[in-house]
Amino acid sequence: MARRFFWSIVALAILSGGVFRVLHVEHRMLWSDESWTALRISGHFYGDVTRLFDGRRHSAAQLLDLQRPTGAPMSATVSGLAQEEPQHPPLFYLLDRAWAQRFGSSIADLRLPALLFGLAAMLAVSWFCFELTGSTVVAGSAAALMAVSPFFVNYSAQAREYTLWATGVSACSALLLQALRRPSALRWTAYAVAMALALYADVLMLAVLAGHVAFVFSTRYRDRRVLAGYASAAGIATALFLPWLIICIRARSAISADESWTYTTYPLQLFIEKWCFNIGSVLFDAEYGNMRLLAIAIAMMLLIVYAVVRMFRDEKPATAWFVAAPALTIALPALLIDVLVRAHASTEPRYLVPLWIALLVAVAVFFGRRITSDGVVRNVPWLAGFCVVLVLQAASSAGSSGASMWWDNQDHYPSTSIAERIDAAGPSPLVVSAGPAPEVLVMSHYVPIDSQFLLLPDHGHLPHHLKRDTFLLTPSVATLAELRAGSAYSITPIPVTELASAALTGFHRQLRSGAAASRPTPVPLFRIQERSHT
């Protein structure tokens, strides 16, 4: 009876996780990184966007055309990434492009491949746990926990490569365990191919490869057959990835400049709080906006920490270290670099996917071992505790999936609210913007299709005789001051509905830094009207 109940709740969790991901696809607002995905799969380059900032009018349809697959060859997607964003290998973008060419390029269409990889990640982590422990209950627990994990739900419907990477991390781990247990040329080849594909999903997979190398050579150093097989497999994977790795090395200065936004310093307290939040979001995430819910979040974080401790105490050392090695090789360097250069890249959770998988696996092992006795599901109190965790996960995932904006959206511009105010003005509104380019690309999806964009170059000036329904979009403080000082038009702020939670807004208010002139204004939308002359 208990066994049947366990598998029923696993099935229900997986079904619920699928529903949450679909809701995410429908409700979550597009953000700038996803607009870059759309640009990449179209085969266009960043220069194609910046050239539109010429002081002339462009239609919303023209901006949308830059985010849809064109007649450009697949190689254009690869070239765009290699030249402008080599830190993002091309596998996901090629797959997303193929999907868009077949099914369409709406926001939902762009996100569906990530959703499918999110579902595949459930299967992969379940397989990983089965190979790790030999327990179907642990494997089922892992699938259920990932299905309703708020972190993995959030990223499972974002048009970026993180769920493909999660699938690769889990699948490579499972294949390595198989090859270590029963070495053969076929299994080493399978691992090499899977690792190469995972590297082409995310360049940070190199840290996972390093973790696997460290584990194999530290635990199987006496087994020459295993060492030779693994060395060959790792060498093949590295050789296959070498062309892209060379591109990244040559473009390291450009990559560093592109990631310069992570070089700002978080106050120590906020740095620690963000790390705690990220750990807790594996099991519970309410943006900590309600202090009563904060107690639940802390309890879930402590459960994760305790599960990790118990894994090292109860499992074989090789089992615990196999889970921990890739997590440590990606998390510790990131944390150390942040401490040394006073940056905050390690607080960006999408860069540490292997760590979150390791924590989830530890929790799955913790509950899976205690739910069973002599291989039989019978420990009802632990089964009840597992159900409570799943319910809390599902509740927080349901809340985030129904929201139009969450912490994983780094823009926090209420694009849909802005579009509603523009739409209410009447037909064929004119939107004036001096950038940033990603925000303009995002807005093109939400404003009326007959909207016109007047895109100003740096230090551009408003032309004379603007139409009546003219709006100024997300200007910087400097741009706004310049326009107010030298323009023949009055500029009036338009209130728009804030979509970010109070907790998220407060967190980012504390992190504002840099020159005030470069910051976006707190009000993202203004109406432009000709000044009256007497």
Coordinates of C-alpha atoms in Angstrom, one line a residue:
M1 CA 0.0 0.0 0.0
A2 CA 2.8 2.5 1.0
R3 CA 4.7 1.5 -2.2
R4 CA 1.7 2.3 -4.4
F5 CA 1.1 5.6 -2.6
F6 CA 4.7 6.6 -3.1
W7 CA 4.7 6.1 -6.8
S8 CA 1.3 7.8 -7.0
I9 CA 2.8 11.0 -5.4
V10 CA 5.8 10.8 -7.7
A11 CA 3.5 10.6 -10.7
L12 CA 1.4 13.5 -9.3
A13 CA 4.6 15.6 -8.7
I14 CA 5.8 15.0 -12.3
L15 CA 2.4 15.9 -13.7
S16 CA 2.2 19.0 -11.6
G17 CA 5.7 20.0 -12.6
G18 CA 4.7 19.8 -16.2
V19 CA 1.7 22.0 -15.6
F20 CA 3.8 24.6 -13.8
R21 CA 6.2 24.7 -16.7
V22 CA 3.4 25.3 -19.2
L23 CA 2.0 28.1 -17.0
H24 CA 5.4 29.6 -16.9
V25 CA 5.6 29.6 -20.7
E26 CA 2.2 31.4 -20.9
H27 CA 2.6 33.9 -18.0
R28 CA 6.2 34.8 -17.6
M29 CA 7.3 38.0 -19.3
L30 CA 10.1 37.9 -21.9
W31 CA 13.3 39.4 -20.7
S32 CA 16.4 40.7 -22.4
D33 CA 18.5 37.5 -22.4
E34 CA 15.6 35.7 -24.1
S35 CA 15.5 38.5 -26.7
W36 CA 19.2 37.7 -27.4
T37 CA 18.2 34.1 -27.9
A38 CA 15.6 35.2 -30.5
L39 CA 18.3 37.4 -32.2
R40 CA 20.7 34.5 -32.4
I41 CA 18.3 32.0 -33.9
S42 CA 17.3 34.6 -36.5
G43 CA 20.9 34.6 -37.8
H44 CA 21.2 38.4 -37.2
F45 CA 24.0 40.2 -35.3
Y46 CA 24.0 42.8 -32.6
G47 CA 25.1 45.3 -35.2
D48 CA 21.8 44.7 -37.1
V49 CA 20.0 46.0 -34.0
T50 CA 22.3 49.0 -33.2
R51 CA 22.1 50.2 -36.8
L52 CA 18.4 50.9 -36.3
F53 CA 19.4 53.5 -33.7
D54 CA 19.7 56.1 -36.5
G55 CA 17.2 58.7 -35.5
R56 CA 14.6 57.3 -37.9
R57 CA 11.3 55.6 -37.5
H58 CA 11.1 51.8 -37.6
S59 CA 8.1 49.6 -37.3
A60 CA 7.5 47.0 -34.5
A61 CA 7.3 44.4 -37.3
Q62 CA 10.8 45.4 -38.4
L63 CA 12.1 44.7 -34.8
L64 CA 10.3 41.4 -34.7
D65 CA 11.8 40.4 -38.0
L66 CA 15.2 40.6 -36.3
Q67 CA 14.0 37.9 -33.8
R68 CA 12.6 35.4 -36.2
P69 CA 14.4 32.7 -38.3
T70 CA 15.2 34.1 -41.8
G71 CA 16.8 32.7 -44.9
A72 CA 20.2 33.0 -43.2
P73 CA 22.0 29.6 -42.9
M74 CA 22.4 27.8 -39.6
S75 CA 26.0 28.9 -39.7
A76 CA 24.9 32.5 -39.1
T77 CA 23.6 31.5 -35.7
V78 CA 27.0 29.9 -34.9
S79 CA 28.9 32.9 -36.3
G80 CA 26.8 35.3 -34.2
L81 CA 27.6 33.5 -31.0
A82 CA 31.2 32.9 -31.9
Q83 CA 31.8 36.6 -32.6
E84 CA 29.6 38.3 -30.0
E85 CA 28.8 35.8 -27.2
P86 CA 31.3 32.9 -27.3
Q87 CA 30.5 32.2 -23.6
H88 CA 27.3 30.7 -25.0
P89 CA 28.1 27.6 -27.1
P90 CA 25.7 27.0 -30.0
L91 CA 23.9 23.7 -29.3
F92 CA 20.8 25.0 -27.6
Y93 CA 20.5 27.9 -30.1
L94 CA 20.7 25.6 -33.1
L95 CA 18.1 23.3 -31.6
D96 CA 15.9 26.3 -30.7
R97 CA 16.3 27.7 -34.2
A98 CA 15.3 24.3 -35.8
W99 CA 12.2 24.3 -33.5
A100 CA 11.3 27.9 -34.5
Q101 CA 11.6 27.1 -38.2
R102 CA 9.3 24.2 -37.8
F103 CA 6.7 25.4 -35.3
G104 CA 7.0 29.3 -35.1
S105 CA 8.8 32.0 -33.2
S106 CA 6.3 33.3 -30.7
I107 CA 7.4 33.7 -27.1
A108 CA 5.9 30.4 -26.2
D109 CA 7.5 28.7 -29.2
L110 CA 10.9 30.0 -28.3
R111 CA 10.5 28.6 -24.8
L112 CA 9.1 25.1 -25.6
P113 CA 12.5 23.5 -26.3
A114 CA 13.7 24.6 -22.8
L115 CA 10.5 23.1 -21.4
L116 CA 11.1 19.8 -23.1
F117 CA 14.7 19.8 -21.8
G118 CA 13.3 20.5 -18.4
L119 CA 11.2 17.4 -18.6
A120 CA 14.2 15.4 -19.9
A121 CA 16.2 16.6 -16.9
M122 CA 13.8 14.9 -14.6
L123 CA 14.4 11.6 -16.4
A124 CA 18.2 12.2 -16.4
V125 CA 18.5 13.0 -12.7
S126 CA 16.3 10.0 -11.9
W127 CA 18.7 7.8 -14.0
F128 CA 21.7 9.4 -12.3
C129 CA 20.3 8.6 -8.8
F130 CA 19.5 5.0 -9.8
E131 CA 23.0 4.5 -11.1
L132 CA 24.3 6.1 -7.9
T133 CA 22.4 4.1 -5.4
G134 CA 20.7 1.2 -7.2
S135 CA 17.4 2.3 -5.6
T136 CA 14.3 2.9 -7.7
V137 CA 12.8 4.8 -4.7
V138 CA 15.7 7.2 -4.6
A139 CA 15.4 7.6 -8.4
G140 CA 11.7 8.3 -8.1
S141 CA 12.3 10.8 -5.3
A142 CA 14.8 12.7 -7.4
A143 CA 12.4 12.9 -10.3
A144 CA 9.6 14.2 -8.0
L145 CA 11.8 16.7 -6.3
M146 CA 13.1 18.1 -9.6
A147 CA 9.6 18.2 -11.1
V148 CA 8.3 20.7 -8.6
S149 CA 11.6 22.3 -7.6
P150 CA 11.0 26.1 -7.9
F151 CA 14.5 26.7 -9.3
F152 CA 14.1 24.1 -12.1
V153 CA 10.5 25.2 -12.8
N154 CA 11.7 28.8 -13.3
Y155 CA 14.4 27.9 -15.7
S156 CA 12.5 25.1 -17.5
A157 CA 10.5 27.6 -19.6
Q158 CA 13.1 30.3 -20.2
A159 CA 14.5 30.4 -23.7
R160 CA 18.0 29.8 -22.6
E161 CA 20.3 26.8 -22.4
Y162 CA 20.2 26.0 -18.6
T163 CA 17.8 23.0 -18.7
L164 CA 19.7 21.5 -21.6
W165 CA 22.8 21.9 -19.4
A166 CA 21.0 20.3 -16.4
T167 CA 20.1 17.3 -18.6
G168 CA 23.7 17.0 -19.7
V169 CA 25.1 17.2 -16.2
S170 CA 22.8 14.4 -15.0
A171 CA 23.2 12.2 -18.0
C172 CA 27.0 12.4 -18.1
S173 CA 27.1 11.5 -14.4
A174 CA 24.9 8.5 -15.0
L175 CA 27.0 7.3 -18.0
L176 CA 30.2 7.8 -16.0
L177 CA 28.8 5.6 -13.2
Q178 CA 27.9 2.9 -15.7
A179 CA 31.3 3.0 -17.3
L180 CA 33.1 2.9 -13.9
R181 CA 31.0 -0.1 -12.9
R182 CA 31.3 -2.0 -16.1
P183 CA 34.0 -0.5 -18.3
S184 CA 33.7 -1.1 -22.0
A185 CA 34.6 0.8 -25.2
L186 CA 30.9 1.4 -25.9
R187 CA 30.3 3.0 -22.4
W188 CA 33.3 5.2 -22.6
T189 CA 32.3 6.3 -26.0
A190 CA 28.8 7.1 -24.8
Y191 CA 30.2 9.2 -22.0
A192 CA 32.6 11.0 -24.3
V193 CA 29.8 11.9 -26.8
A194 CA 27.4 13.0 -24.0
M195 CA 30.2 15.1 -22.4
A196 CA 31.0 16.8 -25.7
L197 CA 27.3 17.6 -26.2
A198 CA 27.0 19.0 -22.7
L199 CA 30.1 21.2 -23.2
Y200 CA 28.4 22.6 -26.3
A201 CA 25.4 23.3 -24.2
D202 CA 27.3 25.4 -21.6
V203 CA 31.0 26.2 -21.4
L204 CA 30.8 25.9 -17.6
M205 CA 30.4 22.1 -18.1
L206 CA 34.2 22.2 -18.1
A207 CA 34.0 22.5 -14.3
V208 CA 31.9 19.3 -14.2
L209 CA 34.4 17.6 -16.4
A210 CA 37.1 18.7 -14.0
G211 CA 35.1 17.3 -11.1
H212 CA 34.8 13.9 -12.9
V213 CA 38.5 13.9 -13.6
A214 CA 39.3 14.6 -10.0
F215 CA 37.0 11.9 -8.8
V216 CA 38.2 9.2 -11.1
F217 CA 41.9 9.8 -10.7
S218 CA 41.6 10.1 -6.9
T219 CA 39.5 7.0 -6.3
R220 CA 40.5 4.6 -9.1
Y221 CA 44.2 5.4 -9.4
R222 CA 45.1 1.8 -9.0
D223 CA 42.9 0.5 -11.8
R224 CA 44.9 1.2 -14.9
R225 CA 42.1 -0.1 -17.2
V226 CA 39.6 2.4 -15.8
L227 CA 42.1 5.2 -15.9
A228 CA 43.0 4.5 -19.5
G229 CA 39.4 4.3 -20.5
Y230 CA 38.4 7.4 -18.7
A231 CA 41.4 9.4 -20.0
S232 CA 40.5 8.4 -23.5
A233 CA 36.9 9.4 -23.1
A234 CA 37.7 12.7 -21.4
G235 CA 40.3 13.4 -24.1
I236 CA 37.8 12.7 -26.9
A237 CA 35.2 15.0 -25.3
T238 CA 37.8 17.8 -24.8
A239 CA 39.1 17.4 -28.4
L240 CA 35.5 17.6 -29.8
F241 CA 35.0 20.8 -27.8
L242 CA 38.4 22.3 -28.5
P243 CA 37.4 24.4 -31.6
W244 CA 34.9 26.3 -29.5
L245 CA 37.2 26.4 -26.5
I246 CA 39.8 28.1 -28.7
I247 CA 37.2 30.7 -29.8
C248 CA 36.5 31.4 -26.1
I249 CA 40.2 31.7 -25.2
R250 CA 40.8 34.1 -28.1
A251 CA 37.8 36.2 -27.1
R252 CA 38.4 36.2 -23.3
S253 CA 38.7 40.0 -23.2
A254 CA 35.4 40.4 -25.0
I255 CA 33.8 37.8 -22.7
S256 CA 35.1 39.6 -19.6
A257 CA 33.7 42.9 -20.9
D258 CA 30.3 41.2 -21.6
E259 CA 30.2 39.8 -18.1
S260 CA 31.4 43.0 -16.5
W261 CA 28.0 43.5 -14.9
T262 CA 28.9 40.8 -12.4
Y263 CA 32.0 42.7 -11.2
T264 CA 30.0 45.0 -9.0
T265 CA 30.3 44.4 -5.3
Y266 CA 27.4 43.1 -3.2
P267 CA 27.4 44.2 0.5
L268 CA 28.5 41.2 2.5
Q269 CA 25.2 40.7 4.2
L270 CA 23.3 40.7 0.9
F271 CA 25.9 38.4 -0.6
I272 CA 25.3 35.9 2.2
E273 CA 21.6 36.3 2.0
K274 CA 21.6 35.7 -1.8
W275 CA 23.6 32.5 -1.4
C276 CA 21.2 31.3 1.3
F277 CA 18.2 32.2 -1.0
N278 CA 19.7 30.4 -3.9
I279 CA 20.3 27.2 -1.8
G280 CA 16.8 27.4 -0.5
S281 CA 15.2 27.9 -3.9
V282 CA 16.0 24.3 -4.8
L283 CA 13.1 23.3 -2.5
F284 CA 11.1 26.5 -1.7
D285 CA 10.9 30.0 -3.3
A286 CA 8.5 32.7 -2.4
E287 CA 10.9 35.5 -3.0
Y288 CA 11.0 35.8 0.8
G289 CA 8.4 38.6 0.5
N290 CA 6.5 37.4 3.5
M291 CA 8.4 37.0 6.8
R292 CA 6.1 34.1 7.8
L293 CA 7.2 32.2 4.7
L294 CA 10.8 33.1 5.4
A295 CA 10.7 30.6 8.2
I296 CA 9.7 27.8 5.8
A297 CA 12.4 28.8 3.4
I298 CA 15.0 28.7 6.2
A299 CA 13.7 25.3 7.2
M300 CA 14.1 24.0 3.7
M301 CA 17.6 25.3 3.4
L302 CA 18.5 23.6 6.7
L303 CA 17.0 20.4 5.4
I304 CA 19.2 20.6 2.3
V305 CA 22.3 21.2 4.5
Y306 CA 21.4 18.3 6.8
A307 CA 20.8 16.0 3.8
V308 CA 24.3 16.8 2.5
V309 CA 25.8 16.0 6.0
R310 CA 23.9 12.8 6.2
M311 CA 25.0 11.7 2.8
F312 CA 28.6 12.0 3.8
R313 CA 27.9 10.2 7.1
D314 CA 25.6 7.4 5.8
E315 CA 26.7 6.7 2.2
K316 CA 29.9 5.2 1.0
P317 CA 32.6 7.9 0.6
A318 CA 32.8 7.3 -3.1
T319 CA 29.1 7.8 -3.5
A320 CA 29.1 11.1 -1.5
W321 CA 32.2 12.5 -3.3
F322 CA 30.9 11.5 -6.7
V323 CA 27.9 13.8 -6.1
A324 CA 30.0 16.5 -4.4
A325 CA 33.0 16.7 -6.8
P326 CA 31.3 18.5 -9.8
A327 CA 29.4 20.8 -7.4
L328 CA 32.6 21.8 -5.6
T329 CA 34.6 22.4 -8.8
I330 CA 32.1 24.8 -10.1
A331 CA 31.0 26.5 -6.9
L332 CA 34.3 27.0 -5.0
P333 CA 36.2 28.8 -7.9
A334 CA 33.3 31.0 -8.5
L335 CA 33.0 31.9 -4.8
L336 CA 36.8 32.4 -4.5
I337 CA 36.9 34.7 -7.5
D338 CA 34.1 36.8 -6.2
V339 CA 35.9 37.2 -2.9
L340 CA 39.2 38.1 -4.5
V341 CA 37.9 40.6 -7.1
R342 CA 34.8 41.7 -5.0
A343 CA 32.3 40.5 -7.6
H344 CA 29.0 38.7 -7.4
A345 CA 28.9 36.2 -10.3
S346 CA 28.6 33.3 -7.8
T347 CA 25.2 34.7 -6.6
E348 CA 23.8 34.3 -10.1
P349 CA 22.2 30.8 -9.7
R350 CA 22.0 29.9 -13.4
Y351 CA 25.8 29.7 -13.4
L352 CA 25.8 27.0 -10.8
V353 CA 23.3 24.4 -12.1
P354 CA 25.6 21.4 -11.2
L355 CA 25.6 22.6 -7.5
W356 CA 21.8 22.7 -7.4
I357 CA 21.5 19.2 -9.0
A358 CA 23.9 17.9 -6.3
L359 CA 21.9 19.4 -3.5
L360 CA 18.7 18.0 -5.0
V361 CA 20.3 14.5 -5.3
A362 CA 21.4 14.7 -1.7
V363 CA 17.8 15.4 -0.6
A364 CA 16.5 12.5 -2.8
V365 CA 19.0 10.1 -1.3
F366 CA 18.1 11.3 2.2
F367 CA 14.4 10.6 1.8
G368 CA 14.8 7.6 -0.4
R369 CA 16.9 5.8 2.1
R370 CA 14.5 6.6 5.0
I371 CA 11.3 5.8 3.1
T372 CA 12.5 2.3 2.5
S373 CA 13.4 -0.5 4.9
D374 CA 15.1 -3.6 3.4
G375 CA 14.2 -2.2 0.0
V376 CA 10.5 -1.9 0.7
V377 CA 8.5 1.3 1.0
R378 CA 7.1 1.1 4.5
N379 CA 8.3 4.0 6.7
V380 CA 5.2 6.1 6.7
P381 CA 6.4 9.0 8.9
W382 CA 9.3 9.6 6.5
L383 CA 6.9 9.2 3.5
A384 CA 4.7 11.8 5.1
G385 CA 7.6 14.2 5.5
F386 CA 8.6 13.7 1.9
C387 CA 5.0 14.6 0.9
V388 CA 5.2 17.8 3.0
V389 CA 8.3 18.8 1.1
L390 CA 6.7 18.1 -2.2
V391 CA 3.6 20.1 -1.2
L392 CA 5.7 23.1 -0.2
Q393 CA 7.7 22.9 -3.4
A394 CA 4.5 22.7 -5.4
A395 CA 3.0 25.6 -3.6
S396 CA 5.9 27.9 -4.3
S397 CA 6.2 26.7 -7.9
A398 CA 2.5 27.4 -8.4
G399 CA 3.0 30.9 -7.1
S400 CA 6.0 31.7 -9.3
S401 CA 4.5 30.1 -12.4
G402 CA 1.4 32.2 -12.3
A403 CA 3.5 35.4 -11.9
S404 CA 4.5 37.6 -14.9
M405 CA 7.8 38.5 -13.3
W406 CA 10.1 36.7 -10.8
W407 CA 13.7 36.9 -9.6
D408 CA 15.1 35.0 -12.5
N409 CA 14.1 37.9 -14.8
Q410 CA 17.0 40.3 -14.4
D411 CA 15.4 43.3 -16.2
H412 CA 12.5 44.1 -13.9
Y413 CA 10.9 46.4 -16.5
P414 CA 7.1 45.9 -16.5
S415 CA 6.9 45.5 -20.3
T416 CA 3.3 44.4 -20.4
S417 CA 2.2 47.3 -18.2
I418 CA 4.1 49.7 -20.4
A419 CA 2.6 48.2 -23.5
E420 CA -0.9 48.6 -22.0
R421 CA -0.4 52.3 -21.5
I422 CA 0.9 52.7 -25.0
D423 CA -1.9 50.7 -26.5
A424 CA -4.5 52.8 -24.6
A425 CA -3.3 56.0 -26.3
G426 CA -4.8 55.1 -29.7
P427 CA -3.7 53.7 -33.1
S428 CA -0.2 53.8 -34.4
P429 CA 1.6 55.2 -31.3
L430 CA 5.2 56.4 -31.6
V431 CA 7.8 55.1 -29.1
V432 CA 11.0 57.0 -28.7
S433 CA 14.0 55.2 -27.2
A434 CA 17.8 55.6 -27.0
G435 CA 18.2 52.1 -25.7
P436 CA 19.3 49.8 -24.3
A437 CA 18.7 47.7 -27.4
P438 CA 17.5 44.5 -25.5
E439 CA 14.6 46.5 -23.9
V440 CA 13.5 47.7 -27.3
L441 CA 13.6 44.1 -28.7
V442 CA 11.5 42.9 -25.7
M443 CA 9.0 45.8 -26.1
S444 CA 8.4 44.9 -29.8
H445 CA 6.7 41.8 -28.7
Y446 CA 4.2 43.6 -26.5
V447 CA 3.3 46.9 -28.1
P448 CA 0.6 47.1 -30.8
I449 CA 1.9 45.8 -34.1
D450 CA 1.2 49.1 -35.8
S451 CA 3.5 50.9 -33.3
Q452 CA 6.5 52.9 -34.6
F453 CA 9.8 53.1 -32.9
L454 CA 12.0 56.3 -33.2
L455 CA 15.4 55.0 -32.1
L456 CA 17.9 57.7 -31.2
P457 CA 21.7 57.3 -31.4
D458 CA 23.9 58.4 -28.6
H459 CA 23.4 62.1 -27.9
G460 CA 20.5 62.1 -30.4
H461 CA 18.0 64.9 -30.4
L462 CA 14.2 64.7 -30.7
P463 CA 13.1 65.9 -34.2
H464 CA 10.5 68.6 -34.6
H465 CA 6.8 67.9 -35.3
L466 CA 6.4 64.7 -33.4
K467 CA 2.9 63.1 -33.5
R468 CA 0.6 63.5 -30.6
D469 CA 0.8 60.0 -29.1
T470 CA 4.5 59.8 -28.5
F471 CA 6.2 58.0 -25.6
L472 CA 9.7 57.9 -24.3
L473 CA 10.8 54.4 -23.2
T474 CA 13.2 53.6 -20.3
P475 CA 15.6 56.6 -20.6
S476 CA 18.7 56.9 -18.5
V477 CA 18.9 59.7 -16.0
A478 CA 21.4 61.5 -18.3
T479 CA 19.3 61.0 -21.4
L480 CA 16.2 62.3 -19.6
A481 CA 18.1 65.4 -18.3
E482 CA 19.4 66.2 -21.8
L483 CA 16.0 65.9 -23.5
R484 CA 14.4 68.0 -20.8
A485 CA 17.0 70.7 -21.1
G486 CA 17.2 71.0 -24.9
S487 CA 13.9 69.8 -26.2
A488 CA 11.0 71.8 -27.5
Y489 CA 8.8 69.2 -25.9
S490 CA 7.6 68.6 -22.3
I491 CA 8.2 65.2 -20.9
T492 CA 5.7 63.8 -18.4
P493 CA 6.1 60.6 -16.4
I494 CA 3.4 58.0 -16.9
P495 CA 2.7 55.7 -14.0
V496 CA 2.7 52.0 -14.9
T497 CA 1.8 49.0 -12.8
E498 CA 4.8 47.5 -11.1
L499 CA 5.0 43.8 -11.7
A500 CA 8.0 42.9 -9.5
S501 CA 7.3 42.0 -5.9
A502 CA 8.1 44.4 -3.1
A503 CA 10.8 42.0 -1.9
L504 CA 12.5 41.9 -5.3
T505 CA 12.2 45.6 -5.8
G506 CA 13.7 46.3 -2.3
F507 CA 16.6 43.9 -2.9
H508 CA 17.6 45.5 -6.2
R509 CA 17.2 49.0 -4.7
Q510 CA 19.9 48.1 -2.3
L511 CA 22.2 46.9 -5.1
R512 CA 22.0 50.0 -7.3
S513 CA 25.5 51.2 -8.0
G514 CA 27.6 52.9 -10.7
A515 CA 27.2 56.4 -12.1
A516 CA 23.7 57.8 -11.6
A517 CA 23.6 59.1 -15.1
S518 CA 23.8 55.6 -16.6
R519 CA 21.0 54.1 -14.5
P520 CA 17.5 53.7 -15.9
T521 CA 15.0 56.1 -14.3
P522 CA 12.6 54.7 -11.7
V523 CA 9.8 55.6 -14.1
P524 CA 10.1 53.6 -17.3
L525 CA 7.6 55.5 -19.5
F526 CA 7.1 59.2 -20.3
R527 CA 4.7 61.1 -22.6
I528 CA 6.3 63.6 -24.9
Q529 CA 4.2 66.7 -25.9
E530 CA 5.1 69.9 -27.7
R531 CA 5.6 72.8 -25.3
S532 CA 3.0 75.5 -25.5
H533 CA 4.2 78.9 -26.8
T534 CA 2.6 82.1 -25.7

